[in-house]
């Protein structure tokens, strides 16, 4: 049986087909050659772009914190006591005489009664002493009166005997005896006067000593009375009860905090600022405080040198007084204006770029279908913007996104 073998068809029927295939291969190869050797592709929607702008750039340091009363009163326990009643809680508006809580101390009340009794006893002792001194002085004055009377009698007798002794009616012995008695009586009168003067001085001194005892008793009573009065805890300041770190029935010790009162109108902003920004800050710089409801002008009044958790604390005062929305302990944001750079280039800060640094970023071409790596120098930063000192021109567009996964790429293709 004969087997019929099919004829083999040629791979290329016509020379024209061969020419077409060659042209297609050349075109494909040319396209590959036109692409940059190290180009990567990235979707446009995944990129965040920024446009270089020219203008005045205000250098701003941002911070966050709370409002605090400029005038505060810290109330502490003056003596050991127990919390018997709590009338007000944190957040309550208070007047200076508002009662916040009532403390109790039975022992202190007993001390108060004892001090009152002691004062009354000392005052009674003074009255008794005055009466005794007056009585003693009167007794000595009575003796002086009697001595004066006797002295006057003997004086008259001597004056009478002055003439009689000349005429011989009275003997010389009798006369000399009278003169001696007069001198002795005069001395007794003088001594009695001195005794009375001394007695009066002693009386005055003894009364002064007793009055000092009374003063000491009064001081003791006032001290105990003050501690007793402080058992009724009052605000002492018009404002807001900010803190109350005690509970009903709790025992407190002398010096322990009972409450913190802050003024509702005299407010300051205490703002936390990164330590790295400290060198830009100065007292007197203008600022803006954002209370979430309004933005108010302020001024830096104090910068603490102490660093806590990588931050420093900056005190900002309201330039025209606190707004109505401001309250103690209110969370706020703040912007501190440290400088103004006029007519400079700036752009939104790319990810992972810091102030006064250099970085290689991708610069978009005119049709934004390709981006090439470009070295750029940066200066100061202001909020979400950063100054450009070298490497870009106005209206240039750069990629702001994190491009660390394209470390080896010098060019990237932007695809839709």
CSV table of C-alpha atoms in Angstrom, one decimal:
chain,number,residue,atom,x,y,z
A,1,UNK,CA,0.0,0.0,0.0
A,2,UNK,CA,1.4,3.3,-0.9
A,3,UNK,CA,1.8,6.0,1.9
A,4,UNK,CA,1.2,9.5,0.8
A,5,UNK,CA,3.6,12.0,2.5
A,6,UNK,CA,2.4,15.6,3.0
A,7,UNK,CA,4.6,18.3,1.6
A,8,UNK,CA,6.4,20.5,4.1
A,9,UNK,CA,5.4,24.1,4.0
A,10,UNK,CA,8.2,26.7,4.1
A,11,UNK,CA,8.4,28.7,7.4
A,12,UNK,CA,8.3,32.0,5.4
A,13,UNK,CA,6.2,32.0,2.4
A,14,UNK,CA,7.2,35.4,1.2
A,15,UNK,CA,10.3,37.6,1.7
A,16,UNK,CA,7.9,40.4,2.7
A,17,UNK,CA,7.0,38.5,5.9
A,18,UNK,CA,10.6,38.2,6.8
A,19,UNK,CA,11.1,41.9,6.5
A,20,UNK,CA,8.1,42.7,8.7
A,21,UNK,CA,9.4,40.5,11.5
A,22,UNK,CA,12.8,42.1,11.4
A,23,UNK,CA,11.3,45.6,11.6
A,24,UNK,CA,9.2,44.6,14.7
A,25,UNK,CA,12.3,43.2,16.4
A,26,UNK,CA,14.3,46.4,15.8
A,27,UNK,CA,11.4,48.6,17.1
A,28,UNK,CA,11.2,46.5,20.3
A,29,UNK,CA,14.9,46.7,20.8
A,30,UNK,CA,15.0,50.4,20.2
A,31,UNK,CA,12.3,50.9,22.8
A,32,UNK,CA,14.4,49.0,25.4
A,33,UNK,CA,17.4,51.0,24.5
A,34,UNK,CA,15.5,54.3,25.0
A,35,UNK,CA,14.6,53.4,28.6
A,36,UNK,CA,17.1,54.3,31.3
A,37,UNK,CA,19.1,51.4,32.4
A,38,UNK,CA,18.1,51.7,36.1
A,39,UNK,CA,14.5,52.9,35.7
A,40,UNK,CA,11.7,51.5,38.0
A,41,UNK,CA,8.0,51.9,37.7
A,42,UNK,CA,5.6,53.3,40.3
A,43,UNK,CA,1.9,54.1,40.2
A,44,UNK,CA,1.1,57.8,40.2
A,45,UNK,CA,-1.7,57.4,42.7
A,46,UNK,CA,0.7,56.1,45.3
A,47,UNK,CA,2.9,59.2,45.2
A,48,UNK,CA,2.6,62.4,47.1
A,49,UNK,CA,3.9,65.4,45.2
A,50,UNK,CA,5.0,68.8,46.3
A,51,UNK,CA,5.5,72.0,44.3
A,52,UNK,CA,8.4,74.4,45.1
A,53,UNK,CA,7.1,77.9,46.0
A,54,UNK,CA,8.8,81.2,46.4
A,55,UNK,CA,7.8,83.8,49.1
A,56,UNK,CA,8.2,84.7,52.7
A,57,UNK,CA,8.5,81.7,55.0
A,58,UNK,CA,7.8,82.2,58.7
A,59,UNK,CA,9.8,79.9,60.8
A,60,UNK,CA,7.5,78.2,63.3
A,61,UNK,CA,8.1,75.9,66.2
A,62,UNK,CA,5.0,73.8,67.1
A,63,UNK,CA,4.1,72.6,70.5
A,64,UNK,CA,1.3,71.2,72.6
A,65,UNK,CA,0.3,71.5,76.2
A,66,UNK,CA,-2.3,72.8,78.6
A,67,UNK,CA,-3.6,76.1,80.1
A,68,UNK,CA,-2.6,76.7,83.6
A,69,UNK,CA,-3.7,79.4,86.1
A,70,UNK,CA,-1.1,82.1,86.6
A,71,UNK,CA,-2.5,82.5,90.1
A,72,UNK,CA,-2.8,79.3,92.1
A,73,UNK,CA,-3.4,78.4,95.7
A,74,UNK,CA,-2.3,75.1,97.0
A,75,UNK,CA,-4.2,74.1,100.2
A,76,UNK,CA,-2.5,71.8,102.6
A,77,UNK,CA,-3.4,70.2,105.9
A,78,UNK,CA,-2.2,72.2,108.9
A,79,UNK,CA,-2.6,69.2,111.2
A,80,UNK,CA,-3.4,65.6,111.2
A,81,UNK,CA,-7.1,65.0,110.6
A,82,UNK,CA,-9.8,62.9,108.8
A,83,UNK,CA,-11.9,64.0,105.9
A,84,UNK,CA,-15.4,64.2,107.3
A,85,UNK,CA,-17.3,65.9,104.5
A,86,UNK,CA,-16.6,66.8,100.8
A,87,UNK,CA,-18.7,69.7,99.5
A,88,UNK,CA,-17.1,70.4,96.1
A,89,UNK,CA,-15.4,68.4,93.4
A,90,UNK,CA,-12.8,69.3,90.7
A,91,UNK,CA,-14.1,71.6,88.0
A,92,UNK,CA,-16.4,73.5,90.4
A,93,UNK,CA,-16.3,77.3,90.3
A,94,UNK,CA,-15.4,78.7,93.8
A,95,UNK,CA,-15.3,82.0,95.6
A,96,UNK,CA,-12.6,82.8,98.1
A,97,UNK,CA,-14.9,81.8,101.0
A,98,UNK,CA,-16.3,78.7,99.4
A,99,UNK,CA,-16.1,75.6,101.7
A,100,UNK,CA,-14.5,72.7,99.9
A,101,UNK,CA,-14.4,70.1,102.7
A,102,UNK,CA,-14.7,69.6,106.4
A,103,UNK,CA,-12.0,67.9,108.4
A,104,UNK,CA,-12.2,66.5,112.0
A,105,UNK,CA,-9.7,66.1,114.8
A,106,UNK,CA,-11.2,65.4,118.3
A,107,UNK,CA,-7.8,65.8,120.0
A,108,UNK,CA,-7.3,69.3,118.5
A,109,UNK,CA,-10.7,70.3,119.8
A,110,UNK,CA,-9.6,69.2,123.3
A,111,UNK,CA,-6.4,71.2,122.9
A,112,UNK,CA,-8.5,74.2,122.0
A,113,UNK,CA,-10.7,73.9,125.1
A,114,UNK,CA,-7.5,73.5,127.3
A,115,UNK,CA,-5.9,76.6,125.7
A,116,UNK,CA,-9.0,78.7,126.3
A,117,UNK,CA,-9.1,77.6,129.9
A,118,UNK,CA,-5.4,78.4,130.3
A,119,UNK,CA,-5.9,81.9,128.9
A,120,UNK,CA,-8.8,82.6,131.2
A,121,UNK,CA,-6.6,81.4,134.2
A,122,UNK,CA,-3.8,83.7,133.3
A,123,UNK,CA,-6.1,86.6,132.9
A,124,UNK,CA,-7.6,85.9,136.3
A,125,UNK,CA,-4.1,85.7,137.7
A,126,UNK,CA,-3.4,89.2,136.3
A,127,UNK,CA,-6.5,90.6,137.9
A,128,UNK,CA,-5.5,89.1,141.2
A,129,UNK,CA,-2.0,90.4,141.0
A,130,UNK,CA,-3.1,93.9,140.2
A,131,UNK,CA,-5.4,93.9,143.2
A,132,UNK,CA,-2.7,92.5,145.5
A,133,UNK,CA,-0.2,95.1,144.3
A,134,UNK,CA,-2.7,97.9,144.8
A,135,UNK,CA,-3.4,96.6,148.3
A,136,UNK,CA,0.3,96.5,149.2
A,137,UNK,CA,0.9,100.0,147.9
A,138,UNK,CA,-2.1,101.4,149.8
A,139,UNK,CA,-0.8,99.7,153.0
A,140,UNK,CA,2.6,101.3,152.6
A,141,UNK,CA,1.1,104.6,151.8
A,142,UNK,CA,-0.9,104.5,155.0
A,143,UNK,CA,2.3,103.9,156.9
A,144,UNK,CA,3.9,106.8,155.1
A,145,UNK,CA,1.0,109.0,156.1
A,146,UNK,CA,1.4,108.1,159.7
A,147,UNK,CA,5.1,108.7,159.6
A,148,UNK,CA,4.6,112.1,157.9
A,149,UNK,CA,2.1,113.0,160.7
A,150,UNK,CA,4.6,112.1,163.4
A,151,UNK,CA,7.3,114.0,161.5
A,152,UNK,CA,5.2,117.1,161.4
A,153,UNK,CA,4.5,116.9,165.2
A,154,UNK,CA,8.1,116.5,166.1
A,155,UNK,CA,9.0,119.3,163.7
A,156,UNK,CA,6.6,121.7,165.4
A,157,UNK,CA,8.0,120.7,168.7
A,158,UNK,CA,11.5,121.4,167.7
A,159,UNK,CA,10.5,124.8,166.3
A,160,UNK,CA,8.9,125.7,169.6
A,161,UNK,CA,11.9,124.5,171.6
A,162,UNK,CA,14.2,126.7,169.5
A,163,UNK,CA,13.0,129.8,171.5
A,164,UNK,CA,12.5,128.0,174.7
A,165,UNK,CA,16.0,126.6,174.9
A,166,UNK,CA,17.4,130.2,174.5
A,167,UNK,CA,15.4,131.4,177.5
A,168,UNK,CA,16.3,128.3,179.6
A,169,UNK,CA,12.8,127.0,179.9
A,170,UNK,CA,13.8,123.8,178.0
A,171,UNK,CA,17.1,122.2,178.8
A,172,UNK,CA,19.7,121.7,176.2
A,173,UNK,CA,19.4,117.9,176.6
A,174,UNK,CA,15.7,118.0,175.9
A,175,UNK,CA,16.2,120.2,172.9
A,176,UNK,CA,18.9,118.0,171.4
A,177,UNK,CA,16.7,114.9,171.9
A,178,UNK,CA,13.9,116.6,170.0
A,179,UNK,CA,16.3,117.5,167.2
A,180,UNK,CA,17.5,113.9,167.0
A,181,UNK,CA,14.0,112.5,167.0
A,182,UNK,CA,13.1,114.9,164.1
A,183,UNK,CA,16.1,113.7,162.0
A,184,UNK,CA,15.3,110.1,162.7
A,185,UNK,CA,11.6,110.6,161.7
A,186,UNK,CA,12.7,112.4,158.5
A,187,UNK,CA,14.8,109.4,157.6
A,188,UNK,CA,11.9,107.1,158.2
A,189,UNK,CA,9.7,109.2,156.0
A,190,UNK,CA,12.3,109.1,153.2
A,191,UNK,CA,12.9,105.4,153.5
A,192,UNK,CA,9.1,104.8,153.4
A,193,UNK,CA,8.9,106.8,150.2
A,194,UNK,CA,11.7,104.8,148.7
A,195,UNK,CA,9.9,101.6,149.8
A,196,UNK,CA,6.7,102.7,148.1
A,197,UNK,CA,8.5,103.7,144.9
A,198,UNK,CA,10.2,100.3,144.8
A,199,UNK,CA,7.0,98.5,145.6
A,200,UNK,CA,5.3,100.3,142.6
A,201,UNK,CA,8.2,99.3,140.3
A,202,UNK,CA,7.9,95.7,141.5
A,203,UNK,CA,4.2,95.8,140.9
A,204,UNK,CA,4.6,97.1,137.4
A,205,UNK,CA,7.3,94.4,136.6
A,206,UNK,CA,5.2,91.6,138.0
A,207,UNK,CA,2.2,92.7,136.0
A,208,UNK,CA,4.3,92.9,132.9
A,209,UNK,CA,5.5,89.3,133.5
A,210,UNK,CA,2.0,88.2,134.0
A,211,UNK,CA,0.9,90.0,130.8
A,212,UNK,CA,3.6,88.1,129.0
A,213,UNK,CA,2.2,84.9,130.3
A,214,UNK,CA,-1.2,86.0,129.0
A,215,UNK,CA,0.4,86.8,125.6
A,216,UNK,CA,2.0,83.3,125.4
A,217,UNK,CA,-1.4,81.8,126.3
A,218,UNK,CA,-3.1,83.9,123.6
A,219,UNK,CA,-0.4,82.9,121.0
A,220,UNK,CA,-1.0,79.2,122.0
A,221,UNK,CA,-4.7,79.7,121.7
A,222,UNK,CA,-4.4,81.5,118.3
A,223,UNK,CA,-2.2,78.7,116.9
A,224,UNK,CA,-4.7,76.0,118.0
A,225,UNK,CA,-7.6,78.2,116.8
A,226,UNK,CA,-6.0,78.6,113.4
A,227,UNK,CA,-5.5,74.9,113.1
A,228,UNK,CA,-9.1,74.4,114.2
A,229,UNK,CA,-10.4,76.9,111.7
A,230,UNK,CA,-8.4,75.2,108.9
A,231,UNK,CA,-10.4,72.0,109.6
A,232,UNK,CA,-13.0,73.9,107.5
A,233,UNK,CA,-11.2,74.0,104.2
A,234,UNK,CA,-12.0,77.1,102.2
A,235,UNK,CA,-10.9,78.0,98.6
A,236,UNK,CA,-9.1,81.3,99.5
A,237,UNK,CA,-9.2,82.4,95.8
A,238,UNK,CA,-11.9,83.0,93.2
A,239,UNK,CA,-11.5,80.5,90.4
A,240,UNK,CA,-11.8,76.8,89.7
A,241,UNK,CA,-11.2,73.8,91.9
A,242,UNK,CA,-8.5,72.1,89.8
A,243,UNK,CA,-7.5,69.2,92.0
A,244,UNK,CA,-8.9,67.3,95.0
A,245,UNK,CA,-6.5,64.3,95.8
A,246,UNK,CA,-8.4,63.1,98.9
A,247,UNK,CA,-11.5,61.0,99.5
A,248,UNK,CA,-14.2,60.9,102.2
A,249,UNK,CA,-12.9,59.3,105.4
A,250,UNK,CA,-9.3,59.5,104.4
A,251,UNK,CA,-6.7,60.5,107.0
A,252,UNK,CA,-4.4,63.3,106.1
A,253,UNK,CA,-1.0,64.4,107.6
A,254,UNK,CA,0.4,67.9,108.2
A,255,UNK,CA,1.6,69.4,104.9
A,256,UNK,CA,-0.4,66.9,102.7
A,257,UNK,CA,-2.2,68.5,99.7
A,258,UNK,CA,-5.9,68.9,100.1
A,259,UNK,CA,-6.9,70.9,97.0
A,260,UNK,CA,-5.5,73.1,94.2
A,261,UNK,CA,-7.4,76.3,93.3
A,262,UNK,CA,-6.6,78.2,90.1
A,263,UNK,CA,-7.7,81.5,88.8
A,264,UNK,CA,-10.2,81.3,85.9
A,265,UNK,CA,-9.1,84.5,84.2
A,266,UNK,CA,-5.3,84.8,84.7
A,267,UNK,CA,-4.2,81.9,82.5
A,268,UNK,CA,-1.0,80.8,80.8
A,269,UNK,CA,-0.2,78.1,78.3
A,270,UNK,CA,2.5,75.6,79.3
A,271,UNK,CA,3.7,74.1,76.0
A,272,UNK,CA,5.9,71.1,75.4
A,273,UNK,CA,8.5,71.7,72.6
A,274,UNK,CA,11.1,69.2,71.3
A,275,UNK,CA,14.5,69.7,72.8
A,276,UNK,CA,16.0,70.0,69.3
A,277,UNK,CA,14.1,73.2,68.7
A,278,UNK,CA,15.3,74.9,72.0
A,279,UNK,CA,18.0,76.8,70.3
A,280,UNK,CA,15.5,78.7,68.1
A,281,UNK,CA,13.4,79.9,71.1
A,282,UNK,CA,13.7,83.2,73.0
A,283,UNK,CA,11.7,85.0,75.6
A,284,UNK,CA,9.5,87.7,73.9
A,285,UNK,CA,8.9,85.8,70.6
A,286,UNK,CA,5.3,86.1,69.3
A,287,UNK,CA,3.1,83.0,69.4
A,288,UNK,CA,-0.4,81.7,68.6
A,289,UNK,CA,-2.4,79.6,71.0
A,290,UNK,CA,-5.1,77.3,69.5
A,291,UNK,CA,-7.8,76.4,72.0
A,292,UNK,CA,-9.6,74.3,69.3
A,293,UNK,CA,-12.4,76.9,69.2
A,294,UNK,CA,-10.3,80.0,68.5
A,295,UNK,CA,-6.7,81.1,67.9
A,296,UNK,CA,-5.3,83.8,70.1
A,297,UNK,CA,-2.1,85.8,70.0
A,298,UNK,CA,0.5,85.3,72.8
A,299,UNK,CA,4.1,85.9,73.7
A,300,UNK,CA,6.8,83.6,75.1
A,301,UNK,CA,7.4,84.6,78.8
A,302,UNK,CA,9.6,81.7,80.1
A,303,UNK,CA,11.7,78.8,78.8
A,304,UNK,CA,12.6,76.1,81.2
A,305,UNK,CA,16.2,74.7,80.7
A,306,UNK,CA,15.2,71.3,82.2
A,307,UNK,CA,14.6,68.5,79.6
A,308,UNK,CA,11.9,65.9,80.3
A,309,UNK,CA,11.2,63.0,77.9
A,310,UNK,CA,13.0,64.9,75.1
A,311,UNK,CA,11.0,68.1,75.5
A,312,UNK,CA,11.4,71.4,77.2
A,313,UNK,CA,8.5,73.5,78.7
A,314,UNK,CA,7.7,76.9,77.3
A,315,UNK,CA,5.4,79.4,79.0
A,316,UNK,CA,3.2,81.5,76.8
A,317,UNK,CA,1.1,84.4,78.1
A,318,UNK,CA,-2.0,85.7,76.3
A,319,UNK,CA,-1.3,89.1,74.7
A,320,UNK,CA,-4.8,90.5,75.3
A,321,UNK,CA,-6.1,88.3,78.0
A,322,UNK,CA,-7.5,84.8,77.9
A,323,UNK,CA,-10.5,84.2,75.6
A,324,UNK,CA,-13.9,83.0,76.9
A,325,UNK,CA,-13.2,79.5,75.7
A,326,UNK,CA,-10.1,79.2,77.9
A,327,UNK,CA,-10.2,77.2,81.1
A,328,UNK,CA,-7.6,75.7,83.4
A,329,UNK,CA,-6.2,72.4,82.2
A,330,UNK,CA,-7.6,72.9,78.7
A,331,UNK,CA,-5.5,71.1,76.0
A,332,UNK,CA,-4.1,73.6,73.5
A,333,UNK,CA,-1.7,73.7,70.5
A,334,UNK,CA,0.8,76.5,70.1
A,335,UNK,CA,2.9,77.9,67.3
A,336,UNK,CA,5.9,80.0,68.2
A,337,UNK,CA,7.2,82.4,65.4
A,338,UNK,CA,11.0,82.4,65.7
A,339,UNK,CA,12.0,84.2,62.4
A,340,UNK,CA,10.8,85.2,59.0
A,341,UNK,CA,12.8,84.4,55.8
A,342,UNK,CA,11.9,86.7,53.0
A,343,UNK,CA,11.8,85.8,49.3
A,344,UNK,CA,13.0,82.2,49.7
A,345,UNK,CA,12.2,78.8,48.1
A,346,UNK,CA,10.2,76.3,50.1
A,347,UNK,CA,8.2,73.1,49.8
A,348,UNK,CA,6.1,70.8,51.9
A,349,UNK,CA,8.6,68.8,54.0
A,350,UNK,CA,9.3,65.4,52.4
A,351,UNK,CA,9.2,62.4,54.6
A,352,UNK,CA,12.4,61.6,56.5
A,353,UNK,CA,13.9,65.1,55.7
A,354,UNK,CA,15.2,67.2,58.5
A,355,UNK,CA,16.1,70.9,58.7
A,356,UNK,CA,19.7,71.9,57.7
A,357,UNK,CA,20.2,68.6,55.9
A,358,UNK,CA,20.9,67.3,52.4
A,359,UNK,CA,18.9,64.6,50.6
A,360,UNK,CA,18.5,63.0,47.2
A,361,UNK,CA,14.9,63.3,46.1
A,362,UNK,CA,13.1,62.5,42.9
A,363,UNK,CA,12.5,65.5,40.6
A,364,UNK,CA,9.6,65.2,38.2
A,365,UNK,CA,10.1,66.0,34.5
A,366,UNK,CA,7.9,68.4,32.6
A,367,UNK,CA,5.2,65.9,31.6
A,368,UNK,CA,5.5,64.2,35.0
A,369,UNK,CA,5.9,60.8,33.4
A,370,UNK,CA,9.4,60.3,34.8
A,371,UNK,CA,11.4,61.4,37.8
A,372,UNK,CA,15.1,61.6,38.3
A,373,UNK,CA,17.2,61.6,41.5
A,374,UNK,CA,18.3,65.1,42.4
A,375,UNK,CA,20.5,66.2,45.3
A,376,UNK,CA,18.8,69.0,47.4
A,377,UNK,CA,20.0,71.1,50.3
A,378,UNK,CA,17.4,72.2,53.0
A,379,UNK,CA,17.4,75.0,55.5
A,380,UNK,CA,14.9,76.1,58.2
A,381,UNK,CA,11.6,74.4,58.6
A,382,UNK,CA,8.2,76.0,59.3
A,383,UNK,CA,5.4,73.7,60.4
A,384,UNK,CA,4.8,71.4,57.4
A,385,UNK,CA,7.1,73.5,55.1
A,386,UNK,CA,10.9,73.5,54.8
A,387,UNK,CA,13.3,75.9,53.1
A,388,UNK,CA,15.2,74.9,50.0
A,389,UNK,CA,18.7,76.4,49.8
A,390,UNK,CA,20.1,74.5,46.8
A,391,UNK,CA,19.0,72.0,44.1
A,392,UNK,CA,15.5,73.2,43.0
A,393,UNK,CA,13.8,76.1,41.3
A,394,UNK,CA,10.5,77.7,41.7
A,395,UNK,CA,7.6,75.5,40.3
A,396,UNK,CA,9.7,72.3,40.4
A,397,UNK,CA,7.7,69.3,41.4
A,398,UNK,CA,9.3,66.6,43.7
A,399,UNK,CA,8.1,63.4,45.3
A,400,UNK,CA,7.4,63.8,49.0
A,401,UNK,CA,6.6,60.2,49.7
A,402,UNK,CA,9.0,57.8,51.4
A,403,UNK,CA,11.1,56.3,48.5
A,404,UNK,CA,13.6,54.3,50.6
A,405,UNK,CA,12.6,51.1,48.7
A,406,UNK,CA,14.0,52.8,45.5
A,407,UNK,CA,17.4,53.2,47.0
A,408,UNK,CA,19.2,51.8,43.9
A,409,UNK,CA,17.1,53.7,41.4
A,410,UNK,CA,18.3,56.9,39.7
A,411,UNK,CA,15.2,57.2,37.5
A,412,UNK,CA,11.6,56.0,37.9
A,413,UNK,CA,8.7,55.8,35.5
A,414,UNK,CA,5.4,57.2,36.6
A,415,UNK,CA,2.5,55.0,35.4
A,416,UNK,CA,-1.2,55.6,35.7
